Amino acid sequence: MTTTPVQINQKTVNVQATPDTPLLWVLRGELKMTGTKFGCGMALCGACTVHIDGQATRSCITPLAAVQQRLVSTIEGLQGREITALRAAWTELDVVQCGYCQSGQLMSAAALLKAHPQPTDAQIEEAMNGNLCRCGTYPRIRAAITLAGKKLLTPS
Ligand code: FES
Ligand code: FES
């Protein structure tokens, strides 16, 4: 067991875990940040998506050692116009069903809007196709991302 300092949601936290511990276990087990979900554990579902240096990343296959000196953001701490617009659009279009996949969906969508503020349907498809939803909310997710892009055109 070693102590690893990690920047999570604008704070430095000292994590007690072996370097190969998946970031997802650190978030949920050690830090009790349960907004990031466990689905498959094999980078196949997107439920565990966080941002590392602004990039949507699967935390279930990311070892703790890989996030030293990097900036980690989770659904609990993500800030900015993109996530604000997405949350508003998610509410407006009543996207959520059971909710289990939704933090991962939002993290992937926020990274997409940062790169492409008004994404095309193809860009949405490419960015979101690794995020599964067993409730089948895909049409509402994609409509909400487009709506959020329109909201970003309005000066805040
Ligand atoms: S839990 Fe990480 S991609 Fe499924
Ligand atoms: S809302 Fe239920 S899994 Fe996506």
PDB file of N, CA, C and O in Angstrom, residues 72-130:
ATOM      1  N   VAL A  72      -8.192  14.969 -12.538  1.00  0.00           N
ATOM      2  CA  VAL A  72      -9.356  14.082 -12.623  1.00  0.00           C
ATOM      3  C   VAL A  72     -10.603  14.887 -12.253  1.00  0.00           C
ATOM      4  O   VAL A  72     -10.613  15.607 -11.257  1.00  0.00           O
ATOM      5  N   SER A  73     -11.645  14.764 -13.068  1.00  0.00           N
ATOM      6  CA  SER A  73     -12.950  15.354 -12.721  1.00  0.00           C
ATOM      7  C   SER A  73     -13.996  14.254 -12.757  1.00  0.00           C
ATOM      8  O   SER A  73     -13.965  13.392 -13.647  1.00  0.00           O
ATOM      9  N   THR A  74     -14.887  14.307 -11.797  1.00  0.00           N
ATOM     10  CA  THR A  74     -15.992  13.354 -11.748  1.00  0.00           C
ATOM     11  C   THR A  74     -17.313  14.113 -11.832  1.00  0.00           C
ATOM     12  O   THR A  74     -17.341  15.345 -11.775  1.00  0.00           O
ATOM     13  N   ILE A  75     -18.392  13.363 -11.916  1.00  0.00           N
ATOM     14  CA  ILE A  75     -19.707  13.999 -12.030  1.00  0.00           C
ATOM     15  C   ILE A  75     -20.006  14.896 -10.821  1.00  0.00           C
ATOM     16  O   ILE A  75     -20.723  15.878 -10.939  1.00  0.00           O
ATOM     17  N   GLU A  76     -19.397  14.574  -9.679  1.00  0.00           N
ATOM     18  CA  GLU A  76     -19.654  15.397  -8.486  1.00  0.00           C
ATOM     19  C   GLU A  76     -19.012  16.784  -8.600  1.00  0.00           C
ATOM     20  O   GLU A  76     -19.490  17.734  -7.967  1.00  0.00           O
ATOM     21  N   GLY A  77     -17.927  16.886  -9.382  1.00  0.00           N
ATOM     22  CA  GLY A  77     -17.176  18.140  -9.362  1.00  0.00           C
ATOM     23  C   GLY A  77     -17.047  18.845 -10.692  1.00  0.00           C
ATOM     24  O   GLY A  77     -16.483  19.940 -10.752  1.00  0.00           O
ATOM     25  N   LEU A  78     -17.561  18.247 -11.757  1.00  0.00           N
ATOM     26  CA  LEU A  78     -17.384  18.862 -13.077  1.00  0.00           C
ATOM     27  C   LEU A  78     -18.099  20.207 -13.138  1.00  0.00           C
ATOM     28  O   LEU A  78     -19.264  20.318 -12.737  1.00  0.00           O
ATOM     29  N   GLN A  79     -17.379  21.207 -13.629  1.00  0.00           N
ATOM     30  CA  GLN A  79     -17.941  22.550 -13.727  1.00  0.00           C
ATOM     31  C   GLN A  79     -17.763  23.069 -15.145  1.00  0.00           C
ATOM     32  O   GLN A  79     -16.944  22.547 -15.897  1.00  0.00           O
ATOM     33  N   GLY A  80     -18.513  24.116 -15.467  1.00  0.00           N
ATOM     34  CA  GLY A  80     -18.330  24.748 -16.770  1.00  0.00           C
ATOM     35  C   GLY A  80     -19.640  24.860 -17.523  1.00  0.00           C
ATOM     36  O   GLY A  80     -20.675  24.307 -17.127  1.00  0.00           O
ATOM     37  N   ARG A  81     -19.592  25.615 -18.616  1.00  0.00           N
ATOM     38  CA  ARG A  81     -20.805  25.887 -19.397  1.00  0.00           C
ATOM     39  C   ARG A  81     -21.381  24.606 -19.996  1.00  0.00           C
ATOM     40  O   ARG A  81     -22.597  24.471 -20.115  1.00  0.00           O
ATOM     41  N   GLU A  82     -20.503  23.681 -20.384  1.00  0.00           N
ATOM     42  CA  GLU A  82     -20.990  22.477 -21.074  1.00  0.00           C
ATOM     43  C   GLU A  82     -21.865  21.636 -20.145  1.00  0.00           C
ATOM     44  O   GLU A  82     -22.971  21.247 -20.522  1.00  0.00           O
ATOM     45  N   ILE A  83     -21.371  21.352 -18.950  1.00  0.00           N
ATOM     46  CA  ILE A  83     -22.155  20.490 -18.058  1.00  0.00           C
ATOM     47  C   ILE A  83     -23.407  21.227 -17.567  1.00  0.00           C
ATOM     48  O   ILE A  83     -24.462  20.615 -17.373  1.00  0.00           O
ATOM     49  N   THR A  84     -23.312  22.556 -17.438  1.00  0.00           N
ATOM     50  CA  THR A  84     -24.498  23.331 -17.038  1.00  0.00           C
ATOM     51  C   THR A  84     -25.566  23.237 -18.133  1.00  0.00           C
ATOM     52  O   THR A  84     -26.755  22.993 -17.841  1.00  0.00           O
ATOM     53  N   ALA A  85     -25.153  23.401 -19.385  1.00  0.00           N
ATOM     54  CA  ALA A  85     -26.108  23.310 -20.499  1.00  0.00           C
ATOM     55  C   ALA A  85     -26.672  21.896 -20.610  1.00  0.00           C
ATOM     56  O   ALA A  85     -27.872  21.704 -20.876  1.00  0.00           O
ATOM     57  N   LEU A  86     -25.819  20.906 -20.407  1.00  0.00           N
ATOM     58  CA  LEU A  86     -26.291  19.521 -20.495  1.00  0.00           C
ATOM     59  C   LEU A  86     -27.301  19.212 -19.401  1.00  0.00           C
ATOM     60  O   LEU A  86     -28.332  18.575 -19.657  1.00  0.00           O
ATOM     61  N   ARG A  87     -27.008  19.637 -18.190  1.00  0.00           N
ATOM     62  CA  ARG A  87     -27.952  19.358 -17.091  1.00  0.00           C
ATOM     63  C   ARG A  87     -29.307  19.988 -17.390  1.00  0.00           C
ATOM     64  O   ARG A  87     -30.353  19.373 -17.149  1.00  0.00           O
ATOM     65  N   ALA A  88     -29.300  21.219 -17.909  1.00  0.00           N
ATOM     66  CA  ALA A  88     -30.564  21.900 -18.238  1.00  0.00           C
ATOM     67  C   ALA A  88     -31.302  21.138 -19.342  1.00  0.00           C
ATOM     68  O   ALA A  88     -32.524  20.921 -19.266  1.00  0.00           O
ATOM     69  N   ALA A  89     -30.572  20.714 -20.355  1.00  0.00           N
ATOM     70  CA  ALA A  89     -31.208  19.986 -21.467  1.00  0.00           C
ATOM     71  C   ALA A  89     -31.716  18.626 -21.005  1.00  0.00           C
ATOM     72  O   ALA A  89     -32.800  18.181 -21.417  1.00  0.00           O
ATOM     73  N   TRP A  90     -30.946  17.961 -20.144  1.00  0.00           N
ATOM     74  CA  TRP A  90     -31.371  16.652 -19.612  1.00  0.00           C
ATOM     75  C   TRP A  90     -32.712  16.792 -18.875  1.00  0.00           C
ATOM     76  O   TRP A  90     -33.602  15.959 -19.029  1.00  0.00           O
ATOM     77  N   THR A  91     -32.816  17.867 -18.098  1.00  0.00           N
ATOM     78  CA  THR A  91     -34.048  18.090 -17.336  1.00  0.00           C
ATOM     79  C   THR A  91     -35.197  18.439 -18.271  1.00  0.00           C
ATOM     80  O   THR A  91     -36.308  17.897 -18.157  1.00  0.00           O
ATOM     81  N   GLU A  92     -34.904  19.319 -19.234  1.00  0.00           N
ATOM     82  CA  GLU A  92     -35.946  19.788 -20.151  1.00  0.00           C
ATOM     83  C   GLU A  92     -36.533  18.628 -20.957  1.00  0.00           C
ATOM     84  O   GLU A  92     -37.739  18.574 -21.186  1.00  0.00           O
ATOM     85  N   LEU A  93     -35.705  17.715 -21.382  1.00  0.00           N
ATOM     86  CA  LEU A  93     -36.173  16.599 -22.217  1.00  0.00           C
ATOM     87  C   LEU A  93     -36.449  15.336 -21.404  1.00  0.00           C
ATOM     88  O   LEU A  93     -36.741  14.283 -21.984  1.00  0.00           O
ATOM     89  N   ASP A  94     -36.334  15.451 -20.082  1.00  0.00           N
ATOM     90  CA  ASP A  94     -36.682  14.328 -19.197  1.00  0.00           C
ATOM     91  C   ASP A  94     -35.948  13.047 -19.636  1.00  0.00           C
ATOM     92  O   ASP A  94     -36.557  11.994 -19.846  1.00  0.00           O
ATOM     93  N   VAL A  95     -34.639  13.159 -19.767  1.00  0.00           N
ATOM     94  CA  VAL A  95     -33.834  12.084 -20.355  1.00  0.00           C
ATOM     95  C   VAL A  95     -33.811  10.817 -19.501  1.00  0.00           C
ATOM     96  O   VAL A  95     -33.910   9.707 -20.015  1.00  0.00           O
ATOM     97  N   VAL A  96     -33.701  10.989 -18.201  1.00  0.00           N
ATOM     98  CA  VAL A  96     -33.322   9.863 -17.335  1.00  0.00           C
ATOM     99  C   VAL A  96     -34.455   8.868 -17.126  1.00  0.00           C
ATOM    100  O   VAL A  96     -35.609   9.259 -16.948  1.00  0.00           O
ATOM    101  N   GLN A  97     -34.084   7.569 -17.167  1.00  0.00           N
ATOM    102  CA  GLN A  97     -35.046   6.558 -16.721  1.00  0.00           C
ATOM    103  C   GLN A  97     -34.548   6.030 -15.381  1.00  0.00           C
ATOM    104  O   GLN A  97     -34.730   6.674 -14.361  1.00  0.00           O
ATOM    105  N   CYS A  98     -33.838   4.879 -15.321  1.00  0.00           N
ATOM    106  CA  CYS A  98     -33.378   4.414 -14.004  1.00  0.00           C
ATOM    107  C   CYS A  98     -32.229   5.256 -13.475  1.00  0.00           C
ATOM    108  O   CYS A  98     -32.005   5.343 -12.279  1.00  0.00           O
ATOM    109  N   GLY A  99     -31.454   5.855 -14.388  1.00  0.00           N
ATOM    110  CA  GLY A  99     -30.391   6.769 -13.991  1.00  0.00           C
ATOM    111  C   GLY A  99     -29.004   6.161 -13.895  1.00  0.00           C
ATOM    112  O   GLY A  99     -28.018   6.881 -13.796  1.00  0.00           O
ATOM    113  N   TYR A 100     -28.917   4.841 -13.927  1.00  0.00           N
ATOM    114  CA  TYR A 100     -27.640   4.207 -13.611  1.00  0.00           C
ATOM    115  C   TYR A 100     -26.513   4.639 -14.562  1.00  0.00           C
ATOM    116  O   TYR A 100     -25.386   4.871 -14.134  1.00  0.00           O
ATOM    117  N   CYS A 101     -26.810   4.742 -15.829  1.00  0.00           N
ATOM    118  CA  CYS A 101     -25.763   5.060 -16.812  1.00  0.00           C
ATOM    119  C   CYS A 101     -25.498   6.546 -16.947  1.00  0.00           C
ATOM    120  O   CYS A 101     -24.591   6.957 -17.666  1.00  0.00           O
ATOM    121  N   GLN A 102     -26.340   7.367 -16.309  1.00  0.00           N
ATOM    122  CA  GLN A 102     -26.417   8.768 -16.726  1.00  0.00           C
ATOM    123  C   GLN A 102     -25.208   9.622 -16.363  1.00  0.00           C
ATOM    124  O   GLN A 102     -24.872  10.559 -17.086  1.00  0.00           O
ATOM    125  N   SER A 103     -24.531   9.323 -15.262  1.00  0.00           N
ATOM    126  CA  SER A 103     -23.350  10.145 -14.974  1.00  0.00           C
ATOM    127  C   SER A 103     -22.297   9.903 -16.046  1.00  0.00           C
ATOM    128  O   SER A 103     -21.637  10.840 -16.509  1.00  0.00           O
ATOM    129  N   GLY A 104     -22.145   8.655 -16.469  1.00  0.00           N
ATOM    130  CA  GLY A 104     -21.192   8.367 -17.546  1.00  0.00           C
ATOM    131  C   GLY A 104     -21.606   9.026 -18.848  1.00  0.00           C
ATOM    132  O   GLY A 104     -20.766   9.538 -19.605  1.00  0.00           O
ATOM    133  N   GLN A 105     -22.908   9.023 -19.121  1.00  0.00           N
ATOM    134  CA  GLN A 105     -23.394   9.684 -20.345  1.00  0.00           C
ATOM    135  C   GLN A 105     -23.056  11.176 -20.313  1.00  0.00           C
ATOM    136  O   GLN A 105     -22.578  11.752 -21.299  1.00  0.00           O
ATOM    137  N   LEU A 106     -23.310  11.795 -19.170  1.00  0.00           N
ATOM    138  CA  LEU A 106     -23.059  13.237 -19.055  1.00  0.00           C
ATOM    139  C   LEU A 106     -21.576  13.563 -19.170  1.00  0.00           C
ATOM    140  O   LEU A 106     -21.198  14.574 -19.775  1.00  0.00           O
ATOM    141  N   MET A 107     -20.732  12.719 -18.593  1.00  0.00           N
ATOM    142  CA  MET A 107     -19.282  12.983 -18.682  1.00  0.00           C
ATOM    143  C   MET A 107     -18.809  12.874 -20.130  1.00  0.00           C
ATOM    144  O   MET A 107     -18.019  13.704 -20.599  1.00  0.00           O
ATOM    145  N   SER A 108     -19.294  11.870 -20.847  1.00  0.00           N
ATOM    146  CA  SER A 108     -18.911  11.747 -22.262  1.00  0.00           C
ATOM    147  C   SER A 108     -19.461  12.919 -23.071  1.00  0.00           C
ATOM    148  O   SER A 108     -18.771  13.479 -23.930  1.00  0.00           O
ATOM    149  N   ALA A 109     -20.708  13.298 -22.791  1.00  0.00           N
ATOM    150  CA  ALA A 109     -21.331  14.400 -23.530  1.00  0.00           C
ATOM    151  C   ALA A 109     -20.616  15.726 -23.255  1.00  0.00           C
ATOM    152  O   ALA A 109     -20.430  16.548 -24.164  1.00  0.00           O
ATOM    153  N   ALA A 110     -20.185  15.937 -22.020  1.00  0.00           N
ATOM    154  CA  ALA A 110     -19.494  17.194 -21.678  1.00  0.00           C
ATOM    155  C   ALA A 110     -18.159  17.292 -22.410  1.00  0.00           C
ATOM    156  O   ALA A 110     -17.777  18.366 -22.902  1.00  0.00           O
ATOM    157  N   ALA A 111     -17.434  16.173 -22.490  1.00  0.00           N
ATOM    158  CA  ALA A 111     -16.162  16.184 -23.229  1.00  0.00           C
ATOM    159  C   ALA A 111     -16.423  16.451 -24.715  1.00  0.00           C
ATOM    160  O   ALA A 111     -15.671  17.182 -25.368  1.00  0.00           O
ATOM    161  N   LEU A 112     -17.498  15.881 -25.238  1.00  0.00           N
ATOM    162  CA  LEU A 112     -17.860  16.124 -26.643  1.00  0.00           C
ATOM    163  C   LEU A 112     -18.124  17.607 -26.889  1.00  0.00           C
ATOM    164  O   LEU A 112     -17.601  18.197 -27.843  1.00  0.00           O
ATOM    165  N   LEU A 113     -18.955  18.224 -26.024  1.00  0.00           N
ATOM    166  CA  LEU A 113     -19.307  19.635 -26.245  1.00  0.00           C
ATOM    167  C   LEU A 113     -18.104  20.557 -26.072  1.00  0.00           C
ATOM    168  O   LEU A 113     -18.054  21.629 -26.684  1.00  0.00           O
ATOM    169  N   LYS A 114     -17.168  20.152 -25.234  1.00  0.00           N
ATOM    170  CA  LYS A 114     -15.947  20.963 -25.086  1.00  0.00           C
ATOM    171  C   LYS A 114     -15.179  20.983 -26.416  1.00  0.00           C
ATOM    172  O   LYS A 114     -14.658  22.020 -26.831  1.00  0.00           O
ATOM    173  N   ALA A 115     -15.135  19.847 -27.073  1.00  0.00           N
ATOM    174  CA  ALA A 115     -14.408  19.751 -28.351  1.00  0.00           C
ATOM    175  C   ALA A 115     -15.240  20.268 -29.521  1.00  0.00           C
ATOM    176  O   ALA A 115     -14.704  20.868 -30.457  1.00  0.00           O
ATOM    177  N   HIS A 116     -16.548  20.020 -29.470  1.00  0.00           N
ATOM    178  CA  HIS A 116     -17.458  20.390 -30.572  1.00  0.00           C
ATOM    179  C   HIS A 116     -18.723  20.987 -29.948  1.00  0.00           C
ATOM    180  O   HIS A 116     -19.670  20.251 -29.642  1.00  0.00           O
ATOM    181  N   PRO A 117     -18.753  22.296 -29.734  1.00  0.00           N
ATOM    182  CA  PRO A 117     -19.890  22.903 -29.004  1.00  0.00           C
ATOM    183  C   PRO A 117     -21.245  22.687 -29.680  1.00  0.00           C
ATOM    184  O   PRO A 117     -22.263  22.625 -28.994  1.00  0.00           O
ATOM    185  N   GLN A 118     -21.274  22.594 -31.011  1.00  0.00           N
ATOM    186  CA  GLN A 118     -22.522  22.273 -31.719  1.00  0.00           C
ATOM    187  C   GLN A 118     -22.258  21.023 -32.563  1.00  0.00           C
ATOM    188  O   GLN A 118     -22.068  21.092 -33.788  1.00  0.00           O
ATOM    189  N   PRO A 119     -22.255  19.870 -31.949  1.00  0.00           N
ATOM    190  CA  PRO A 119     -21.846  18.656 -32.659  1.00  0.00           C
ATOM    191  C   PRO A 119     -22.871  18.214 -33.696  1.00  0.00           C
ATOM    192  O   PRO A 119     -24.070  18.413 -33.540  1.00  0.00           O
ATOM    193  N   THR A 120     -22.350  17.604 -34.748  1.00  0.00           N
ATOM    194  CA  THR A 120     -23.226  16.980 -35.738  1.00  0.00           C
ATOM    195  C   THR A 120     -23.746  15.655 -35.166  1.00  0.00           C
ATOM    196  O   THR A 120     -23.216  15.134 -34.178  1.00  0.00           O
ATOM    197  N   ASP A 121     -24.750  15.098 -35.851  1.00  0.00           N
ATOM    198  CA  ASP A 121     -25.271  13.800 -35.406  1.00  0.00           C
ATOM    199  C   ASP A 121     -24.163  12.747 -35.437  1.00  0.00           C
ATOM    200  O   ASP A 121     -24.079  11.890 -34.557  1.00  0.00           O
ATOM    201  N   ALA A 122     -23.311  12.829 -36.460  1.00  0.00           N
ATOM    202  CA  ALA A 122     -22.217  11.844 -36.568  1.00  0.00           C
ATOM    203  C   ALA A 122     -21.224  12.004 -35.423  1.00  0.00           C
ATOM    204  O   ALA A 122     -20.719  11.006 -34.881  1.00  0.00           O
ATOM    205  N   GLN A 123     -20.928  13.234 -35.055  1.00  0.00           N
ATOM    206  CA  GLN A 123     -19.999  13.451 -33.931  1.00  0.00           C
ATOM    207  C   GLN A 123     -20.611  12.959 -32.621  1.00  0.00           C
ATOM    208  O   GLN A 123     -19.917  12.395 -31.764  1.00  0.00           O
ATOM    209  N   ILE A 124     -21.914  13.177 -32.453  1.00  0.00           N
ATOM    210  CA  ILE A 124     -22.590  12.671 -31.247  1.00  0.00           C
ATOM    211  C   ILE A 124     -22.517  11.150 -31.223  1.00  0.00           C
ATOM    212  O   ILE A 124     -22.184  10.535 -30.202  1.00  0.00           O
ATOM    213  N   GLU A 125     -22.807  10.545 -32.358  1.00  0.00           N
ATOM    214  CA  GLU A 125     -22.781   9.078 -32.429  1.00  0.00           C
ATOM    215  C   GLU A 125     -21.400   8.545 -32.076  1.00  0.00           C
ATOM    216  O   GLU A 125     -21.258   7.607 -31.286  1.00  0.00           O
ATOM    217  N   GLU A 126     -20.388   9.152 -32.645  1.00  0.00           N
ATOM    218  CA  GLU A 126     -19.024   8.667 -32.412  1.00  0.00           C
ATOM    219  C   GLU A 126     -18.630   8.824 -30.942  1.00  0.00           C
ATOM    220  O   GLU A 126     -18.033   7.926 -30.350  1.00  0.00           O
ATOM    221  N   ALA A 127     -18.980   9.969 -30.362  1.00  0.00           N
ATOM    222  CA  ALA A 127     -18.562  10.223 -28.976  1.00  0.00           C
ATOM    223  C   ALA A 127     -19.342   9.379 -27.975  1.00  0.00           C
ATOM    224  O   ALA A 127     -18.819   9.038 -26.907  1.00  0.00           O
ATOM    225  N   MET A 128     -20.590   9.048 -28.316  1.00  0.00           N
ATOM    226  CA  MET A 128     -21.473   8.435 -27.319  1.00  0.00           C
ATOM    227  C   MET A 128     -21.682   6.940 -27.519  1.00  0.00           C
ATOM    228  O   MET A 128     -22.332   6.296 -26.690  1.00  0.00           O
ATOM    229  N   ASN A 129     -21.157   6.370 -28.595  1.00  0.00           N
ATOM    230  CA  ASN A 129     -21.540   4.984 -28.870  1.00  0.00           C
ATOM    231  C   ASN A 129     -20.932   3.971 -27.899  1.00  0.00           C
ATOM    232  O   ASN A 129     -21.342   2.823 -27.884  1.00  0.00           O
ATOM    233  N   GLY A 130     -19.971   4.400 -27.073  1.00  0.00           N
ATOM    234  CA  GLY A 130     -19.441   3.485 -26.062  1.00  0.00           C
ATOM    235  C   GLY A 130     -20.157   3.570 -24.735  1.00  0.00           C
ATOM    236  O   GLY A 130     -19.802   2.862 -23.786  1.00  0.00           O
TER     237      GLY A 130
END
